[in-house]
Tab-separated table of C-alpha atoms and ligand atoms in Angstrom:
chain	number	residue	atom	x	y	z
I	114	UNK	CA	-38.462	-88.392	-73.489
I	115	UNK	CA	-39.474	-91.394	-71.423
I	116	UNK	CA	-43.254	-91.095	-71.529
I	117	UNK	CA	-45.614	-88.209	-72.130
I	118	UNK	CA	-45.655	-86.045	-69.057
I	119	UNK	CA	-48.788	-85.893	-66.944
I	120	UNK	CA	-50.461	-82.528	-67.104
I	121	UNK	CA	-53.172	-83.163	-64.519
I	122	UNK	CA	-51.371	-81.991	-61.422
I	123	UNK	CA	-48.146	-82.171	-59.481
I	124	UNK	CA	-49.115	-85.387	-57.715
I	125	UNK	CA	-49.405	-87.268	-61.018
I	126	UNK	CA	-46.076	-85.848	-62.160
I	127	UNK	CA	-44.485	-86.950	-58.895
I	128	UNK	CA	-46.014	-90.425	-59.243
I	129	UNK	CA	-44.587	-90.855	-62.714
I	130	UNK	CA	-41.134	-89.746	-61.524
I	131	UNK	CA	-41.397	-92.350	-58.758
I	132	UNK	CA	-41.704	-95.023	-61.419
I	133	UNK	CA	-38.606	-93.759	-63.240
I	134	UNK	CA	-36.182	-93.180	-60.391
I	135	UNK	CA	-34.513	-95.405	-57.832
I	136	UNK	CA	-35.958	-95.040	-54.320
I	137	UNK	CA	-32.874	-93.132	-53.074
I	138	UNK	CA	-32.914	-90.232	-55.537
I	139	UNK	CA	-36.706	-90.161	-55.711
I	140	UNK	CA	-37.011	-89.997	-51.927
I	141	UNK	CA	-34.371	-87.274	-51.793
I	142	UNK	CA	-36.293	-85.071	-54.225
I	143	UNK	CA	-39.850	-85.765	-53.128
I	144	UNK	CA	-39.215	-86.099	-49.425
I	145	UNK	CA	-39.667	-83.523	-46.714
I	146	UNK	CA	-38.653	-83.131	-43.121
I	147	UNK	CA	-39.970	-85.450	-40.428
I	148	UNK	CA	-43.563	-86.576	-40.815
I	149	UNK	CA	-44.026	-84.549	-44.000
I	150	UNK	CA	-46.529	-82.217	-42.301
I	151	UNK	CA	-45.123	-79.104	-43.989
I	152	UNK	CA	-44.964	-80.700	-47.434
I	153	UNK	CA	-48.670	-81.453	-47.033
I	154	UNK	CA	-49.402	-78.045	-45.503
I	155	UNK	CA	-47.909	-76.352	-48.570
I	156	UNK	CA	-50.456	-78.125	-50.776
I	157	UNK	CA	-53.376	-77.701	-48.379
I	158	UNK	CA	-52.729	-73.965	-48.248
I	159	UNK	CA	-53.228	-73.696	-52.004
I	160	UNK	CA	-56.410	-75.750	-51.767
I	161	UNK	CA	-57.915	-73.320	-49.277
I	162	UNK	CA	-58.068	-70.565	-51.884
I	163	UNK	CA	-60.533	-70.342	-54.752
I	164	UNK	CA	-60.289	-68.096	-57.799
I	165	UNK	CA	-63.355	-65.992	-58.604
I	166	UNK	CA	-63.158	-65.358	-62.372
I	167	UNK	CA	-64.342	-62.027	-63.789
I	168	UNK	CA	-66.119	-61.607	-67.139
I	169	UNK	CA	-66.184	-59.143	-70.053
I	170	UNK	CA	-62.770	-57.680	-69.371
I	171	UNK	CA	-61.215	-57.915	-72.799
I	172	UNK	CA	-58.754	-60.535	-71.580
I	173	UNK	CA	-58.023	-61.899	-75.041
I	174	UNK	CA	-54.913	-59.704	-75.145
I	175	UNK	CA	-52.523	-60.434	-72.307
I	176	UNK	CA	-49.015	-59.651	-71.214
I	177	UNK	CA	-47.961	-61.329	-68.012
I	178	UNK	CA	-44.405	-60.028	-68.297
I	179	UNK	CA	-42.808	-58.455	-65.234
I	180	UNK	CA	-39.659	-56.469	-64.574
I	181	UNK	CA	-37.568	-57.905	-61.745
I	182	UNK	CA	-34.554	-55.868	-60.664
I	183	UNK	CA	-34.504	-54.139	-64.029
I	184	UNK	CA	-34.733	-57.399	-66.011
I	185	UNK	CA	-37.805	-57.894	-68.189
I	186	UNK	CA	-39.213	-61.437	-67.937
I	187	UNK	CA	-41.896	-62.997	-70.149
I	188	UNK	CA	-43.760	-64.288	-67.094
I	189	UNK	CA	-43.410	-63.924	-63.319
I	190	UNK	CA	-41.781	-67.339	-63.033
I	191	UNK	CA	-38.260	-68.532	-62.154
I	192	UNK	CA	-36.599	-71.901	-61.702
I	193	UNK	CA	-35.752	-72.352	-58.020
I	194	UNK	CA	-32.175	-73.192	-57.050
I	195	UNK	CA	-31.922	-76.970	-56.854
I	196	UNK	CA	-28.628	-78.721	-56.230
I	197	UNK	CA	-27.439	-82.244	-57.089
I	198	UNK	CA	-29.678	-82.469	-60.168
I	199	UNK	CA	-27.530	-85.207	-61.704
I	200	UNK	CA	-29.169	-87.666	-59.281
I	201	UNK	CA	-32.241	-87.639	-61.541
I	202	UNK	CA	-30.605	-87.165	-64.970
I	203	UNK	CA	-26.966	-87.176	-66.110
I	204	UNK	CA	-27.333	-83.754	-67.801
I	205	UNK	CA	-28.495	-82.295	-64.483
I	206	UNK	CA	-28.442	-78.508	-64.168
I	207	UNK	CA	-27.113	-78.075	-67.721
I	208	UNK	CA	-30.382	-79.411	-69.125
I	209	UNK	CA	-32.563	-77.410	-66.731
I	210	UNK	CA	-30.606	-74.228	-67.419
I	211	UNK	CA	-31.020	-74.688	-71.175
I	212	UNK	CA	-34.769	-75.236	-70.835
I	213	UNK	CA	-35.067	-72.112	-68.661
I	214	UNK	CA	-33.125	-70.086	-71.222
I	215	UNK	CA	-35.368	-71.263	-74.044
I	216	UNK	CA	-38.339	-69.902	-72.095
I	217	UNK	CA	-36.484	-66.701	-71.183
I	218	UNK	CA	-36.975	-67.472	-67.474
I	219	UNK	CA	-34.239	-66.943	-64.875
I	220	UNK	CA	-32.353	-70.041	-63.781
I	221	UNK	CA	-31.119	-69.766	-60.207
I	222	UNK	CA	-27.843	-71.682	-60.076
I	223	UNK	CA	-27.340	-73.545	-56.786
I	224	UNK	CA	-24.004	-73.506	-54.956
I	225	UNK	CA	-24.529	-77.268	-54.757
I	226	UNK	CA	-24.936	-77.899	-58.496
I	227	UNK	CA	-23.616	-81.148	-59.941
I	228	UNK	CA	-21.670	-79.115	-62.528
I	229	UNK	CA	-19.337	-76.181	-61.862
I	230	UNK	CA	-20.989	-72.784	-61.744
I	231	UNK	CA	-19.317	-71.579	-64.956
I	232	UNK	CA	-20.589	-74.563	-66.947
I	233	UNK	CA	-24.149	-74.116	-65.720
I	234	UNK	CA	-23.977	-70.379	-66.401
I	235	UNK	CA	-22.825	-71.053	-69.943
I	236	UNK	CA	-25.762	-73.408	-70.487
I	237	UNK	CA	-28.138	-70.832	-68.981
I	238	UNK	CA	-27.851	-68.545	-71.973
I	239	UNK	CA	-30.633	-66.353	-70.604
I	240	UNK	CA	-31.228	-64.619	-67.307
I	241	UNK	CA	-29.220	-66.309	-64.579
I	242	UNK	CA	-28.971	-65.771	-60.854
I	243	UNK	CA	-26.676	-67.370	-58.284
I	244	UNK	CA	-27.854	-68.997	-55.051
I	245	UNK	CA	-25.314	-68.869	-52.261
I	246	UNK	CA	-24.861	-71.401	-49.535
I	247	UNK	CA	-22.733	-69.152	-47.386
I	248	UNK	CA	-19.417	-70.852	-46.539
I	249	UNK	CA	-17.804	-70.058	-43.198
I	250	UNK	CA	-14.526	-69.136	-44.940
I	251	UNK	CA	-14.921	-65.497	-46.117
I	252	UNK	CA	-12.262	-65.883	-48.829
I	253	UNK	CA	-14.098	-68.847	-50.340
I	254	UNK	CA	-17.295	-66.810	-50.155
I	255	UNK	CA	-15.689	-63.885	-51.993
I	256	UNK	CA	-14.310	-66.252	-54.595
I	257	UNK	CA	-17.781	-67.711	-55.230
I	258	UNK	CA	-19.284	-64.229	-55.545
I	259	UNK	CA	-16.565	-63.241	-57.960
I	260	UNK	CA	-17.108	-66.344	-60.087
I	261	UNK	CA	-20.874	-65.768	-60.100
I	262	UNK	CA	-20.448	-62.181	-61.207
I	263	UNK	CA	-17.977	-63.103	-63.949
I	264	UNK	CA	-20.360	-65.821	-65.133
I	265	UNK	CA	-23.042	-63.234	-65.767
I	266	UNK	CA	-25.225	-63.923	-62.732
I	267	UNK	CA	-27.167	-60.738	-62.078
I	268	UNK	CA	-28.863	-61.427	-58.751
I	269	UNK	CA	-27.589	-63.151	-55.605
I	270	UNK	CA	-30.012	-65.336	-53.638
I	271	UNK	CA	-28.729	-66.196	-50.166
I	272	UNK	CA	-30.417	-69.214	-48.626
I	273	UNK	CA	-30.943	-68.821	-44.880
I	274	UNK	CA	-32.986	-71.877	-43.948
I	275	UNK	CA	-30.509	-74.684	-44.588
I	276	UNK	CA	-27.383	-74.203	-42.502
I	277	UNK	CA	-27.839	-77.878	-41.836
I	278	UNK	CA	-30.220	-80.457	-43.299
I	279	UNK	CA	-33.600	-81.007	-41.698
I	280	UNK	CA	-34.552	-84.396	-40.225
I	281	UNK	CA	-35.098	-86.096	-43.564
I	282	UNK	CA	-36.646	-89.393	-42.666
I	283	UNK	CA	-36.830	-90.878	-46.158
I	284	UNK	CA	-33.131	-90.301	-46.759
I	285	UNK	CA	-32.280	-91.775	-43.375
I	286	UNK	CA	-34.427	-94.836	-44.079
I	287	UNK	CA	-32.930	-95.217	-47.571
I	288	UNK	CA	-29.447	-94.491	-46.231
I	289	UNK	CA	-29.144	-92.079	-49.146
I	290	UNK	CA	-27.021	-88.940	-49.201
I	291	UNK	CA	-25.747	-87.388	-52.453
I	292	UNK	CA	-23.446	-85.113	-50.452
I	293	UNK	CA	-21.693	-88.094	-48.859
I	294	UNK	CA	-20.671	-89.117	-52.392
I	295	UNK	CA	-19.490	-85.605	-53.218
I	296	UNK	CA	-22.445	-84.965	-55.559
I	297	UNK	CA	-23.085	-81.229	-55.460
I	298	UNK	CA	-19.464	-80.336	-54.731
I	299	UNK	CA	-18.495	-79.401	-58.304
I	300	UNK	CA	-18.501	-75.656	-57.679
I	301	UNK	CA	-16.576	-75.944	-54.415
I	302	UNK	CA	-14.083	-78.451	-55.839
I	303	UNK	CA	-13.368	-76.173	-58.808
I	304	UNK	CA	-12.904	-73.126	-56.596
I	305	UNK	CA	-9.300	-71.879	-56.495
I	306	UNK	CA	-9.502	-70.739	-52.864
I	307	UNK	CA	-11.155	-73.982	-51.756
I	308	UNK	CA	-8.457	-75.961	-53.569
I	309	UNK	CA	-5.817	-73.835	-51.948
I	310	UNK	CA	-7.285	-74.549	-48.500
I	311	UNK	CA	-7.371	-78.274	-49.276
I	312	UNK	CA	-3.751	-78.185	-50.320
I	313	UNK	CA	-4.118	-80.800	-53.083
I	314	UNK	CA	-6.556	-81.593	-55.894
I	315	UNK	CA	-9.858	-82.994	-54.537
I	316	UNK	CA	-9.435	-86.024	-56.849
I	317	UNK	CA	-6.292	-87.011	-54.954
I	318	UNK	CA	-8.118	-87.475	-51.668
I	319	UNK	CA	-11.872	-87.422	-52.196
I	320	UNK	CA	-12.821	-88.250	-48.581
I	321	UNK	CA	-10.703	-85.347	-47.291
I	322	UNK	CA	-12.165	-83.013	-49.922
I	323	UNK	CA	-15.720	-84.017	-49.045
I	324	UNK	CA	-14.990	-83.588	-45.327
I	325	UNK	CA	-13.615	-80.060	-45.860
I	326	UNK	CA	-16.546	-79.165	-48.132
I	327	UNK	CA	-19.090	-80.309	-45.541
I	328	UNK	CA	-17.290	-78.566	-42.699
I	329	UNK	CA	-17.115	-75.338	-44.677
I	330	UNK	CA	-20.731	-75.253	-45.835
I	331	UNK	CA	-22.716	-76.687	-42.940
I	332	UNK	CA	-23.255	-75.926	-39.300
I	333	UNK	CA	-22.652	-72.186	-39.502
I	334	UNK	CA	-25.482	-69.774	-38.823
I	335	UNK	CA	-25.170	-66.044	-39.031
I	336	UNK	CA	-26.883	-62.929	-37.731
I	337	UNK	CA	-28.607	-60.011	-39.366
I	338	UNK	CA	-25.599	-57.719	-39.120
I	339	UNK	CA	-23.579	-60.231	-41.210
I	340	UNK	CA	-25.711	-59.401	-44.258
I	341	UNK	CA	-23.662	-56.197	-44.535
I	342	UNK	CA	-20.704	-58.332	-45.681
I	343	UNK	CA	-22.675	-59.596	-48.674
I	344	UNK	CA	-24.146	-56.170	-49.343
I	345	UNK	CA	-20.619	-54.749	-49.512
I	346	UNK	CA	-19.284	-57.529	-51.709
I	347	UNK	CA	-22.119	-58.149	-54.148
I	348	UNK	CA	-22.640	-55.337	-56.629
I	349	UNK	CA	-26.100	-56.411	-57.838
I	350	UNK	CA	-29.511	-57.173	-56.369
I	351	UNK	CA	-29.426	-59.227	-53.152
I	352	UNK	CA	-32.276	-61.547	-52.155
I	353	UNK	CA	-32.737	-63.552	-48.931
I	354	UNK	CA	-34.412	-66.949	-49.322
I	355	UNK	CA	-36.316	-68.749	-46.594
I	356	UNK	CA	-38.284	-65.945	-44.915
I	357	UNK	CA	-41.473	-67.008	-43.097
I	358	UNK	CA	-41.990	-64.388	-40.336
I	359	UNK	CA	-43.095	-60.785	-41.001
I	360	UNK	CA	-40.524	-59.521	-38.489
I	361	UNK	CA	-37.756	-61.255	-40.450
I	362	UNK	CA	-39.119	-59.653	-43.599
I	363	UNK	CA	-38.876	-56.240	-41.874
I	364	UNK	CA	-35.318	-57.085	-40.787
I	365	UNK	CA	-34.517	-57.856	-44.408
I	366	UNK	CA	-35.759	-54.402	-45.418
I	367	UNK	CA	-33.643	-52.826	-42.655
I	368	UNK	CA	-30.620	-54.853	-43.787
I	369	UNK	CA	-30.884	-53.110	-47.153
I	370	UNK	CA	-31.548	-56.159	-49.305
I	371	UNK	CA	-33.538	-55.923	-52.517
I	372	UNK	CA	-35.814	-58.897	-52.114
I	373	UNK	CA	-36.869	-61.963	-50.172
I	374	UNK	CA	-38.137	-65.403	-51.068
I	375	UNK	CA	-41.030	-66.470	-48.869
I	376	UNK	CA	-40.230	-70.170	-48.675
I	377	UNK	CA	-40.040	-73.137	-46.336
I	378	UNK	CA	-37.620	-74.916	-48.659
I	379	UNK	CA	-40.407	-77.120	-49.959
I	380	UNK	CA	-41.082	-78.480	-46.451
I	381	UNK	CA	-37.621	-80.050	-46.302
I	382	UNK	CA	-36.297	-78.282	-43.241
I	383	UNK	CA	-38.675	-77.756	-40.299
I	384	UNK	CA	-41.413	-80.359	-40.011
I	385	UNK	CA	-44.535	-78.537	-38.853
I	386	UNK	CA	-43.373	-75.195	-40.232
I	387	UNK	CA	-46.063	-72.857	-41.507
I	388	UNK	CA	-47.076	-73.327	-45.139
I	389	UNK	CA	-45.206	-70.757	-47.201
I	390	UNK	CA	-48.468	-69.613	-48.832
I	391	UNK	CA	-49.998	-68.988	-45.392
I	392	UNK	CA	-47.008	-66.819	-44.505
I	393	UNK	CA	-47.200	-64.760	-47.702
I	394	UNK	CA	-50.076	-62.270	-47.020
I	395	UNK	CA	-48.726	-61.093	-43.645
I	396	UNK	CA	-45.235	-60.729	-45.063
I	397	UNK	CA	-46.526	-58.757	-48.021
I	398	UNK	CA	-48.431	-56.468	-45.629
I	399	UNK	CA	-45.270	-56.039	-43.538
I	400	UNK	CA	-42.993	-54.978	-46.393
I	401	UNK	CA	-45.422	-53.516	-48.939
I	402	UNK	CA	-43.578	-52.438	-52.040
I	403	UNK	CA	-40.313	-51.656	-50.243
I	404	UNK	CA	-38.675	-54.851	-51.497
I	405	UNK	CA	-39.420	-57.501	-54.079
I	406	UNK	CA	-41.303	-60.491	-52.690
I	407	UNK	CA	-40.687	-63.837	-54.364
I	408	UNK	CA	-42.357	-67.078	-53.378
I	409	UNK	CA	-41.833	-70.835	-53.546
I	410	UNK	CA	-42.912	-74.097	-51.867
I	411	UNK	CA	-45.798	-76.216	-53.038
I	412	UNK	CA	-46.462	-74.682	-56.463
I	413	UNK	CA	-47.659	-77.452	-58.767
I	414	UNK	CA	-50.074	-75.876	-61.283
I	415	UNK	CA	-50.709	-72.716	-63.253
I	416	UNK	CA	-53.643	-72.006	-60.941
I	417	UNK	CA	-51.223	-72.179	-57.984
I	418	UNK	CA	-49.093	-69.553	-59.710
I	419	UNK	CA	-52.143	-67.293	-60.017
I	420	UNK	CA	-52.957	-67.735	-56.318
I	421	UNK	CA	-49.433	-66.898	-55.149
I	422	UNK	CA	-49.352	-63.835	-57.402
I	423	UNK	CA	-52.765	-62.688	-56.120
I	424	UNK	CA	-51.548	-63.080	-52.533
I	425	UNK	CA	-48.650	-60.720	-53.072
I	426	UNK	CA	-45.738	-62.495	-54.771
I	427	UNK	CA	-44.009	-60.419	-57.444
I	428	UNK	CA	-42.830	-63.670	-59.038
I	429	UNK	CA	-42.866	-67.351	-58.176
I	430	UNK	CA	-40.203	-70.050	-58.208
I	431	UNK	CA	-40.903	-73.541	-59.495
I	432	UNK	CA	-39.203	-76.312	-57.510
I	433	UNK	CA	-39.732	-80.071	-57.689
I	434	UNK	CA	-41.985	-80.105	-60.790
I	435	UNK	CA	-39.129	-79.129	-63.087
I	436	UNK	CA	-36.930	-81.772	-61.512
I	437	UNK	CA	-39.558	-84.384	-62.302
I	438	UNK	CA	-39.535	-83.109	-65.883
I	439	UNK	CA	-35.748	-83.465	-65.894
I	440	UNK	CA	-36.073	-87.069	-64.708
I	441	UNK	CA	-38.459	-87.785	-67.585
I	442	UNK	CA	-36.631	-86.282	-70.470
I	443	UNK	CA	-33.699	-84.024	-69.648
I	444	UNK	CA	-33.913	-80.608	-71.248
I	445	UNK	CA	-37.059	-81.539	-73.217
I	446	UNK	CA	-38.754	-82.790	-70.058
I	447	UNK	CA	-38.017	-79.585	-68.137
I	448	UNK	CA	-39.166	-77.601	-71.165
I	449	UNK	CA	-42.434	-79.500	-71.261
I	450	UNK	CA	-43.134	-78.924	-67.575
I	451	UNK	CA	-42.459	-75.200	-68.009
I	452	UNK	CA	-44.623	-75.002	-71.115
I	453	UNK	CA	-47.479	-76.731	-69.302
I	454	UNK	CA	-47.231	-74.459	-66.254
I	455	UNK	CA	-46.962	-71.273	-68.317
I	456	UNK	CA	-49.831	-72.313	-70.570
I	457	UNK	CA	-52.087	-73.109	-67.634
I	458	UNK	CA	-51.077	-69.826	-65.992
I	459	UNK	CA	-51.993	-67.903	-69.124
I	460	UNK	CA	-55.281	-69.762	-69.605
I	461	UNK	CA	-56.259	-69.293	-65.964
I	462	UNK	CA	-55.522	-65.577	-66.129
I	463	UNK	CA	-57.423	-65.210	-69.395
I	464	UNK	CA	-60.457	-67.125	-68.174
I	465	UNK	CA	-60.402	-65.116	-64.948
I	466	UNK	CA	-60.526	-61.822	-66.848
I	467	UNK	CA	-56.921	-60.777	-66.238
I	468	UNK	CA	-54.777	-58.990	-68.805
I	469	UNK	CA	-51.609	-58.251	-66.911
I	470	UNK	CA	-49.762	-58.949	-63.697
I	471	UNK	CA	-51.375	-55.965	-61.976
I	472	UNK	CA	-54.846	-57.464	-62.497
I	473	UNK	CA	-53.939	-60.327	-60.202
I	474	UNK	CA	-54.736	-59.330	-56.645
I	475	UNK	CA	-56.793	-60.363	-53.634
I	476	UNK	CA	-60.038	-59.298	-55.306
I	477	UNK	CA	-59.702	-62.416	-57.478
I	478	UNK	CA	-59.559	-64.831	-54.517
I	479	UNK	CA	-61.781	-66.167	-51.778
I	480	UNK	CA	-60.970	-68.679	-49.099
I	481	UNK	CA	-62.990	-71.858	-48.894
I	482	UNK	CA	-64.445	-70.547	-45.660
I	483	UNK	CA	-65.744	-67.426	-47.388
I	484	UNK	CA	-67.151	-69.571	-50.183
I	485	UNK	CA	-68.936	-71.730	-47.593
I	486	UNK	CA	-70.295	-68.594	-45.951
I	487	UNK	CA	-71.682	-67.368	-49.267
I	488	UNK	CA	-73.365	-70.696	-49.877
I	489	UNK	CA	-74.923	-70.846	-46.394
M	496	FMN	C1	-33.770	-81.917	-54.470
M	496	FMN	C2	-33.819	-80.505	-54.000
M	496	FMN	C3	-32.635	-79.795	-53.877
M	496	FMN	C4	-32.675	-78.458	-53.454
M	496	FMN	N1	-31.508	-77.755	-53.426
M	496	FMN	C5	-31.530	-76.457	-53.064
M	496	FMN	C6	-30.348	-75.694	-53.100
M	496	FMN	O1	-29.288	-76.165	-53.491
M	496	FMN	N2	-30.429	-74.394	-52.701
M	496	FMN	C7	-31.604	-73.813	-52.267
M	496	FMN	O2	-31.635	-72.641	-51.904
M	496	FMN	N3	-32.756	-74.524	-52.259
M	496	FMN	C8	-32.743	-75.818	-52.653
M	496	FMN	N4	-33.914	-76.519	-52.687
M	496	FMN	C9	-35.176	-75.845	-52.341
M	496	FMN	C10	-35.815	-75.163	-53.574
M	496	FMN	O3	-35.074	-74.053	-53.983
M	496	FMN	C11	-37.247	-74.679	-53.281
M	496	FMN	O4	-37.237	-73.834	-52.154
M	496	FMN	C12	-38.242	-75.797	-53.043
M	496	FMN	O5	-38.006	-76.894	-53.906
M	496	FMN	C13	-39.640	-75.273	-53.265
M	496	FMN	O6	-40.605	-76.224	-52.932
M	496	FMN	P1	-41.347	-77.147	-54.021
M	496	FMN	O7	-40.347	-78.122	-54.483
M	496	FMN	O8	-42.453	-77.754	-53.215
M	496	FMN	O9	-41.848	-76.254	-55.110
M	496	FMN	C14	-33.912	-77.848	-53.112
M	496	FMN	C15	-35.094	-78.573	-53.255
M	496	FMN	C16	-35.064	-79.878	-53.702
M	496	FMN	C17	-36.371	-80.607	-53.890
M	497	173	O1	-31.560	-80.786	-50.437
M	497	173	C1	-31.759	-79.566	-50.283
M	497	173	O2	-32.874	-79.123	-49.962
M	497	173	C2	-30.687	-78.613	-50.452
M	497	173	O3	-30.911	-77.448	-50.319
M	497	173	C3	-29.317	-79.075	-50.765
M	497	173	C4	-28.278	-78.685	-49.930
M	497	173	C5	-27.001	-79.137	-50.173
M	497	173	C6	-26.752	-79.978	-51.240
M	497	173	C7	-27.784	-80.346	-52.076
M	497	173	C8	-29.079	-79.888	-51.841
């Protein structure tokens, strides 16, 4: 471990990662789209809510476990799919997956991992899900789904908000692109159908392999009726990631998926997009309990986890904070970030009078505006 990790908040953790990493990788992880308005909005949205703790509720005994798609989890927390993790630590996804497994939390393996899917899955000796960047070649897609299933991934998360990268100003200014170096291509390059399409081993002509990889995985967008292809070809739970509009959430229900992730990709795609937390209540009202509602974007503390759960998320994904932990100390660093978040979650729930997930609802929250009204 490099230095003790900051426990104060996500900003301190980010600052300490800035000191450890080169500007290119740090900017890639921390940066957002355009002016950074949505990265900021994600944080501001959390700051607009206040928890109103309740007393004398016997909260000394707690169980925050939840069942997601038939899987029992110790807490309503997952590790978000994050690709190219080797840019912050050589062990990359292997270390993060091991830390997740030690906490019994699901690790969502990105299509763009720095290590092949099978290797990450083996390291994630606990619950593991697969995140799909949907290639335009259906045979490659089927091959990825098959590999994910064989590797023990139970749930498929299909990311809909990144058919192409947002306008990422920091990366442009730093002239930094992991993809241009082929970082994140390990799963594609080890795919038999991809290799067949390329016609030779990727190592023999890296530029050609990278060009085919980029062409296959970017620039395609699909339509709602295309979800049927994944529904037909994925035997387990299917989750759509990147939903921000209640009508899209209703479409997801109609498409027969099992869940959605309310997310703006951590503010990395559309500058000026609505904060994911601001989108959550309307989406929850739109879908009710018909599908599972997951959430990410902007979560930095245990109190943030409580707020997202109170606003309707069935479980919450951690993004950048665990990557900062990885930068600090590999598996141990990720483990420490998770321990800190889970401990603060548990303490916040206890001190707020909660005993279980179902105690966390809107009755525990007020907006700043309401608080101001009460004070007036
Ligand atoms: C460096 C980096 C790489 C990411 N890679 C992926 C990815 O491969 N697939 C995906 O669905 N989301 C990816 N995301 C988005 C995360 O899954 C998640 O939505 C986001 O980090 C949540 O916001 P937060 O970091 O503010 O918590 C990535 C995010 C970062 C910071
Ligand atoms: O950077 C990202 O947000 C992301 O989703 C991604 C996409 C492709 C490769 C690596 C990361």
